[in-house]
Short mmCIF file of N, CA and C in Angstrom, two decimals:
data_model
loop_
_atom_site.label_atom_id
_atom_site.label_comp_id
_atom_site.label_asym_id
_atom_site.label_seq_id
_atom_site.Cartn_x
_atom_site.Cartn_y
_atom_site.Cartn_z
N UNK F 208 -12.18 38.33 -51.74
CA UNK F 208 -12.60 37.30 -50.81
C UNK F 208 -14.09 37.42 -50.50
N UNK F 209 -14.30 38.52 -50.30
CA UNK F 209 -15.97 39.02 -50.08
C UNK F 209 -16.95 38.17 -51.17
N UNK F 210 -16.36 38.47 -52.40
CA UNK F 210 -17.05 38.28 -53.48
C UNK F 210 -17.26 36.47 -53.73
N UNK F 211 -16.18 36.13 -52.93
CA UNK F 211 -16.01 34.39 -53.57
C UNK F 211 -17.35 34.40 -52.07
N UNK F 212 -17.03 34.53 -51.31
CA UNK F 212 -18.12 34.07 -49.88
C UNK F 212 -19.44 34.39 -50.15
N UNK F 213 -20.26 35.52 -51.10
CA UNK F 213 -21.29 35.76 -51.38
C UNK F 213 -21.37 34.58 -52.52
N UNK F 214 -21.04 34.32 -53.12
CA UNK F 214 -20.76 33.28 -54.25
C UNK F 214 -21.43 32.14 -53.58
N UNK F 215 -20.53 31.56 -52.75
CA UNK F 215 -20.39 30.27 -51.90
C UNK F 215 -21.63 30.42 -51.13
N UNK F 216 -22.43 31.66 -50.77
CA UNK F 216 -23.62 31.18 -50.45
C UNK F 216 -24.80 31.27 -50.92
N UNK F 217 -24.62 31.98 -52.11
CA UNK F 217 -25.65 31.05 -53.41
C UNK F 217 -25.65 29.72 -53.52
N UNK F 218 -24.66 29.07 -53.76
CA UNK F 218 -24.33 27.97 -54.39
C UNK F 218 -24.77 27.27 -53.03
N UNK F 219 -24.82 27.31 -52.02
CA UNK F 219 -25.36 26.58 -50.64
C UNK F 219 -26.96 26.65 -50.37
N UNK F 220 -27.14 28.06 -51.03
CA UNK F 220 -28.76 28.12 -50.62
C UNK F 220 -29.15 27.06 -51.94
N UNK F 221 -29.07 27.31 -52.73
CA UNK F 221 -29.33 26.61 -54.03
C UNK F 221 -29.33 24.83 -53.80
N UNK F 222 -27.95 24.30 -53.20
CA UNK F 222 -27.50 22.79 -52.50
C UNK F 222 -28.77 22.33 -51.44
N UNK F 223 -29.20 23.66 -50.52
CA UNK F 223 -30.11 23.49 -49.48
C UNK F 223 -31.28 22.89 -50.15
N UNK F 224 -32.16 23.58 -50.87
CA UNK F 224 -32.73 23.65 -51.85
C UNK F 224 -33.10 22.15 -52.54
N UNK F 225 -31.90 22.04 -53.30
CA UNK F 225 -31.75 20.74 -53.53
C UNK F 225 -32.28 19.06 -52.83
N UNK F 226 -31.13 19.34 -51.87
CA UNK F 226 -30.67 18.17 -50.61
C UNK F 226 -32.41 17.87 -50.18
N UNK F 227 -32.79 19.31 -49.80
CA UNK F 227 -34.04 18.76 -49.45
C UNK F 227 -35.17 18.26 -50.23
N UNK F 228 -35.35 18.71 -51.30
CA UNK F 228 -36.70 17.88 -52.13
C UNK F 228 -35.62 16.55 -52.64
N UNK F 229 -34.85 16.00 -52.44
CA UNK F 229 -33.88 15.33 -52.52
C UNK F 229 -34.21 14.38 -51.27
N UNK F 230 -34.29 14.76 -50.18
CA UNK F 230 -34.46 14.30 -49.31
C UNK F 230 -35.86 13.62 -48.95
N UNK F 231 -36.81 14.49 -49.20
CA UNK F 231 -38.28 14.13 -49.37
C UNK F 231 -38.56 13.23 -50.00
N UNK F 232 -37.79 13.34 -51.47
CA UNK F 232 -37.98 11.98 -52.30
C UNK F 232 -37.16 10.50 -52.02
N UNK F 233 -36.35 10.52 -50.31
CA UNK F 233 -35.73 9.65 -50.40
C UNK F 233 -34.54 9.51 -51.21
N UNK F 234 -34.06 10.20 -52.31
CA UNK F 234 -32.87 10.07 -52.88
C UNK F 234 -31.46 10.70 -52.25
N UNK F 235 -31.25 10.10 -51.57
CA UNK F 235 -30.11 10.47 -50.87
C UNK F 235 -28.43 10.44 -51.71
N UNK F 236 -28.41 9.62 -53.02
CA UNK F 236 -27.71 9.54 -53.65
C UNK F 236 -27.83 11.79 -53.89
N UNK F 237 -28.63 12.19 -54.58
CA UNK F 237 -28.72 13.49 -55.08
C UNK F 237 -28.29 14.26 -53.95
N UNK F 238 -29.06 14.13 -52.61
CA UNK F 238 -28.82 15.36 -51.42
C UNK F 238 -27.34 15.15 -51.16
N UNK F 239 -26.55 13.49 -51.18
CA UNK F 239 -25.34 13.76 -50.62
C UNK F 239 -24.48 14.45 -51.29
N UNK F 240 -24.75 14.27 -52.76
CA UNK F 240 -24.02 14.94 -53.93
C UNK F 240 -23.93 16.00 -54.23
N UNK F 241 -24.98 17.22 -53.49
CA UNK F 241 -25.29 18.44 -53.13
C UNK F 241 -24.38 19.28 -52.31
N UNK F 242 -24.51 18.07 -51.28
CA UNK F 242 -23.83 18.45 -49.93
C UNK F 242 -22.81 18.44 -49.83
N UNK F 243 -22.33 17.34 -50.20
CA UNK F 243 -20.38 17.30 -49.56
C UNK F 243 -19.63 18.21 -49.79
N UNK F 244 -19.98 19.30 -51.33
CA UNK F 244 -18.95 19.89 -51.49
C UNK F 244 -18.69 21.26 -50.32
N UNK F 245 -19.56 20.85 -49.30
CA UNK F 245 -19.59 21.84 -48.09
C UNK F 245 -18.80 21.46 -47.26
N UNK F 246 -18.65 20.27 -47.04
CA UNK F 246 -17.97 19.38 -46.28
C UNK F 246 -16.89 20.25 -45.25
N UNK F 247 -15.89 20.57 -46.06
CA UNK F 247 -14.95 21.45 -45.04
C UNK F 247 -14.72 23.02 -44.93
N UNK F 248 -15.62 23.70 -45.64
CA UNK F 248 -15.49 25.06 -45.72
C UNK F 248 -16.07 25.16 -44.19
N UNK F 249 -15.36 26.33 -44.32
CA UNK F 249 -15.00 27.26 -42.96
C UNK F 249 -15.90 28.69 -42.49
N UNK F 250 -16.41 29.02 -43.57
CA UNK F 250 -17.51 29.79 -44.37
C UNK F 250 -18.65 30.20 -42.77
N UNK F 251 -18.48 31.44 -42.17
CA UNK F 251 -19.88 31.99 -40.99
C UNK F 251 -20.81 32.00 -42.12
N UNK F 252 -21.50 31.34 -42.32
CA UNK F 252 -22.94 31.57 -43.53
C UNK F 252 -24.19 30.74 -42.96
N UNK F 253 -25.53 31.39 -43.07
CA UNK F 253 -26.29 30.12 -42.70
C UNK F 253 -26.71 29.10 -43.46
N UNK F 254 -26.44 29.30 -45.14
CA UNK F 254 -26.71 28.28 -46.24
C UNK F 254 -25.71 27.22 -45.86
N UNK F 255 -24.01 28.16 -45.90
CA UNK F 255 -23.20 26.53 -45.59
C UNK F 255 -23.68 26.11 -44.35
N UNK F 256 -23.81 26.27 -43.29
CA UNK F 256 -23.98 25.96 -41.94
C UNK F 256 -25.55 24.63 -41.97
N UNK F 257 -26.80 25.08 -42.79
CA UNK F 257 -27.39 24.18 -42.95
C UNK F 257 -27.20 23.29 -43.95
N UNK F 258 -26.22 23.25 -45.16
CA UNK F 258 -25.48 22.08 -46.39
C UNK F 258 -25.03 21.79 -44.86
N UNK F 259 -24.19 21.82 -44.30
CA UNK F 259 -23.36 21.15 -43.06
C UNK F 259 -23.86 19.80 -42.46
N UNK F 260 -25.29 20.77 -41.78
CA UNK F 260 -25.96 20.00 -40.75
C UNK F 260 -26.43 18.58 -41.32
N UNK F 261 -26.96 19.40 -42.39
CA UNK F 261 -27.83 17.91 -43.51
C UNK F 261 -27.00 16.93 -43.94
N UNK F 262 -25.67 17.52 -44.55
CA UNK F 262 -25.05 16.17 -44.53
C UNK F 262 -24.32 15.62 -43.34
N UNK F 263 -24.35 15.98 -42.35
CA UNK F 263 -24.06 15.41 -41.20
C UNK F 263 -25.01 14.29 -40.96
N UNK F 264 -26.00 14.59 -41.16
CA UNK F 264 -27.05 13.68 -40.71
C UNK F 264 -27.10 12.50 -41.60
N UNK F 265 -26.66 13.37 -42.84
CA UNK F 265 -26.73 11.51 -44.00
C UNK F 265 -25.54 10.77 -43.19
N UNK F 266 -24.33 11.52 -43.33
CA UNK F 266 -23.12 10.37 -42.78
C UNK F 266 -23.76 9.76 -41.56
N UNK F 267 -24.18 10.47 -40.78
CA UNK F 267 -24.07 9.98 -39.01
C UNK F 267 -25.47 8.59 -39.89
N UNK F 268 -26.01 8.73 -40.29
CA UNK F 268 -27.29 7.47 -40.81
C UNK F 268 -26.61 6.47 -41.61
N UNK F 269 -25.71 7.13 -42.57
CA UNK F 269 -25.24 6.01 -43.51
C UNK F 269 -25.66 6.04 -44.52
N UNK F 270 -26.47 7.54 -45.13
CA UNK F 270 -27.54 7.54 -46.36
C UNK F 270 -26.37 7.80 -47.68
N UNK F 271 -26.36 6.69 -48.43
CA UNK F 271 -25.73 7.40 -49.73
C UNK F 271 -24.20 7.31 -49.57
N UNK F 272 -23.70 7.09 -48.33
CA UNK F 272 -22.19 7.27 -47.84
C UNK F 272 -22.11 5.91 -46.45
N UNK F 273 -21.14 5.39 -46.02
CA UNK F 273 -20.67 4.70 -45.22
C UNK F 273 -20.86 6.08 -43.68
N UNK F 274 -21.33 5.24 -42.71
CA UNK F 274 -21.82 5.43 -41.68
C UNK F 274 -20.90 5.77 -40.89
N UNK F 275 -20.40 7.02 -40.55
CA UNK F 275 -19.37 7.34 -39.60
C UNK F 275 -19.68 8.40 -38.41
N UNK F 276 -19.89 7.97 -37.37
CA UNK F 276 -20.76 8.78 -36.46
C UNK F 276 -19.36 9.74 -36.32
N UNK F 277 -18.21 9.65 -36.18
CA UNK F 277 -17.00 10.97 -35.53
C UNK F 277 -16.95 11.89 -36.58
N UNK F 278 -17.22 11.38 -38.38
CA UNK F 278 -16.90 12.45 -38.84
C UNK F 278 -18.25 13.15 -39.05
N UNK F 279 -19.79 12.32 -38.80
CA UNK F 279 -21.06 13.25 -38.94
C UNK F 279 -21.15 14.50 -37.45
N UNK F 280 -20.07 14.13 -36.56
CA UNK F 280 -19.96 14.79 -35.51
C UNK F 280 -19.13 15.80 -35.78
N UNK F 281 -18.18 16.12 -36.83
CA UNK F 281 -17.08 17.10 -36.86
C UNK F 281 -17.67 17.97 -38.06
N UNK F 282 -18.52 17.83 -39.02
CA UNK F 282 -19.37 18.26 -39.61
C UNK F 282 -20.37 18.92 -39.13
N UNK F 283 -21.22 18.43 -37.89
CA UNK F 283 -21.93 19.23 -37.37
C UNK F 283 -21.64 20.43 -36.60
N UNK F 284 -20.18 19.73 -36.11
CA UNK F 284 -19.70 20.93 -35.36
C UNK F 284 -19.60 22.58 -36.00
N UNK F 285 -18.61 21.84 -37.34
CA UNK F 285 -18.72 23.14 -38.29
C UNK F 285 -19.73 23.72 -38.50
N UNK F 286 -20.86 22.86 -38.57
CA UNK F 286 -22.32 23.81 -38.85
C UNK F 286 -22.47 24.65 -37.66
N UNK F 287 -22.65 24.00 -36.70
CA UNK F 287 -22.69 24.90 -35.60
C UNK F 287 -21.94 26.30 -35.47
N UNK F 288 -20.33 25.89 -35.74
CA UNK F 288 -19.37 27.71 -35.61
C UNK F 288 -20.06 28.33 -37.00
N UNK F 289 -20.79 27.53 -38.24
CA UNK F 289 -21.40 28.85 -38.97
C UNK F 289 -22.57 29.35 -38.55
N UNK F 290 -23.17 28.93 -37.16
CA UNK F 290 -23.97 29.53 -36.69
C UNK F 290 -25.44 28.77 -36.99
N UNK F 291 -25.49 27.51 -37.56
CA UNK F 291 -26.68 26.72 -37.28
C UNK F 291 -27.39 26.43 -36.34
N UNK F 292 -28.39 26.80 -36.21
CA UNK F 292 -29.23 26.83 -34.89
C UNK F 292 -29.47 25.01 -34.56
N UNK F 293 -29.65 23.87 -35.02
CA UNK F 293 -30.29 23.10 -35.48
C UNK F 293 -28.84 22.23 -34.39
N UNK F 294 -27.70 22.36 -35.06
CA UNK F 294 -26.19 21.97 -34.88
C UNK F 294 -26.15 21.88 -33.55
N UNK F 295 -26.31 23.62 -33.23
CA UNK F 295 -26.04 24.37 -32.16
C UNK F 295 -26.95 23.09 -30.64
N UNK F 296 -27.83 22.94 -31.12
CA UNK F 296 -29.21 22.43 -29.99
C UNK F 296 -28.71 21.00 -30.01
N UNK F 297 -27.95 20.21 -30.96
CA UNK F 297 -28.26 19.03 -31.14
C UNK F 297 -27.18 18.96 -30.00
N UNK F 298 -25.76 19.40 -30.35
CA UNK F 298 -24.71 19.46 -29.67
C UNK F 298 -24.58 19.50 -28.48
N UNK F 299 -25.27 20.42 -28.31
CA UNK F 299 -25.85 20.78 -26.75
C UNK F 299 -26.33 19.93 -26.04
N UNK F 300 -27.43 19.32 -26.20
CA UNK F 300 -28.43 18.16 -25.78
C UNK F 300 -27.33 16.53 -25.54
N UNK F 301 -26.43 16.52 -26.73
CA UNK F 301 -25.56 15.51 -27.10
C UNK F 301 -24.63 15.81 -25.80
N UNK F 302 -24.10 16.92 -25.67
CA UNK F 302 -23.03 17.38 -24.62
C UNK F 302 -23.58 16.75 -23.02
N UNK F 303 -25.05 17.37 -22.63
CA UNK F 303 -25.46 17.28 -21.39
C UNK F 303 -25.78 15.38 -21.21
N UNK F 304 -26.15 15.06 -21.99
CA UNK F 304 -26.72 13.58 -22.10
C UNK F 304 -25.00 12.55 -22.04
N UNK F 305 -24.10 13.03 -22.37
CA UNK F 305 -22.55 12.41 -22.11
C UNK F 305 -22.29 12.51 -20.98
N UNK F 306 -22.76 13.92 -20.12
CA UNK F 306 -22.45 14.52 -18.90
C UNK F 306 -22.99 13.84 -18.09
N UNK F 307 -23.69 13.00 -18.34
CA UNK F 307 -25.29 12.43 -17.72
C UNK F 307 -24.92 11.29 -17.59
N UNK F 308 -23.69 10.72 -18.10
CA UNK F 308 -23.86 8.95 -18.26
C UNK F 308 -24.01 8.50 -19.53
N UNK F 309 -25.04 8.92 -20.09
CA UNK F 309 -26.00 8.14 -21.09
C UNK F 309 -24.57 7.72 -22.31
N UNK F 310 -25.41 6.88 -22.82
CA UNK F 310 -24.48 6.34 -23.93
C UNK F 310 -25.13 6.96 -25.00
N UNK F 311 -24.48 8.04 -26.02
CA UNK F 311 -24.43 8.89 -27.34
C UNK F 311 -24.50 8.17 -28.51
N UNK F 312 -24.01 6.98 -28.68
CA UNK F 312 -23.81 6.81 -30.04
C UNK F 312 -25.08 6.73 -31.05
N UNK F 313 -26.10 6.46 -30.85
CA UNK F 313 -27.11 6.43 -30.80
C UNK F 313 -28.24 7.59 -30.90
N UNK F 314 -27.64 8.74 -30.57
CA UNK F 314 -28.68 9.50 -30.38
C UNK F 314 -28.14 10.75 -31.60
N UNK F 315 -29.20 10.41 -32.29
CA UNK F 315 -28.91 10.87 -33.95
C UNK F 315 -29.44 12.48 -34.14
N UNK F 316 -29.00 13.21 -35.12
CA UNK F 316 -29.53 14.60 -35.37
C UNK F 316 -30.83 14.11 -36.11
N UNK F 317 -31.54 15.13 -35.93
CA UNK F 317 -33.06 14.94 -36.67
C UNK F 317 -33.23 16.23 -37.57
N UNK F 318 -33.79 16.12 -38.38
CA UNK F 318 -33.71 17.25 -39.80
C UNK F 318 -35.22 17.63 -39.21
#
């Protein structure tokens, strides 16, 4: 099991890697294609945890994929329990601003 999880976070740093000069260039077709296969691993890592965040952010936008703010929200979450700092802050901010009144749907993760 050790051995498949060191595995899995090659293959994430490598996706990271990717997604982002992927991202820079606007091709979101490539970063999402990077990303998803992170989608539901369960994985404490910080490579999966940032594949997570990033494609959270394409879904919650709509880049490359149909626009679904609940599941770019259950994605981030996961990034967050692998310990994404990025996840962790957005969530947070997202949490107090609900607490607050404010209306969420709207208020997007930023890379």
């Amino acid at each position: 099991m050790y051995k498949r999880q060191i595995f899995r976070s090659f293959v994430a740093a490598e996706s990271v890697g990717i997604a982002g000069r992927a991202l820079k260039l606007r091709d979101y077709k490539v970063a999402y294609k990077s990303l998803m296969k992170f989608e539901n691993d369960s994985i404490e890592d910080v490579w999966v945890g940032s594949c997570q965040f990033m494609l959270g952010y394409l879904i919650y936008h709509g880049l490359a994929t149909d626009r679904d703010i609940d599941r770019a929200i259950d994605v981030i979450q996961k990034s967050a329990w692998a310990g994404n700092g990025d996840a962790i802050s957005y969530l947070k901010r997202r949490s107090k601003m609900q607490k607050a009144g404010y209306e969420v749907l709207d208020y997007s993760p930023r890379l």
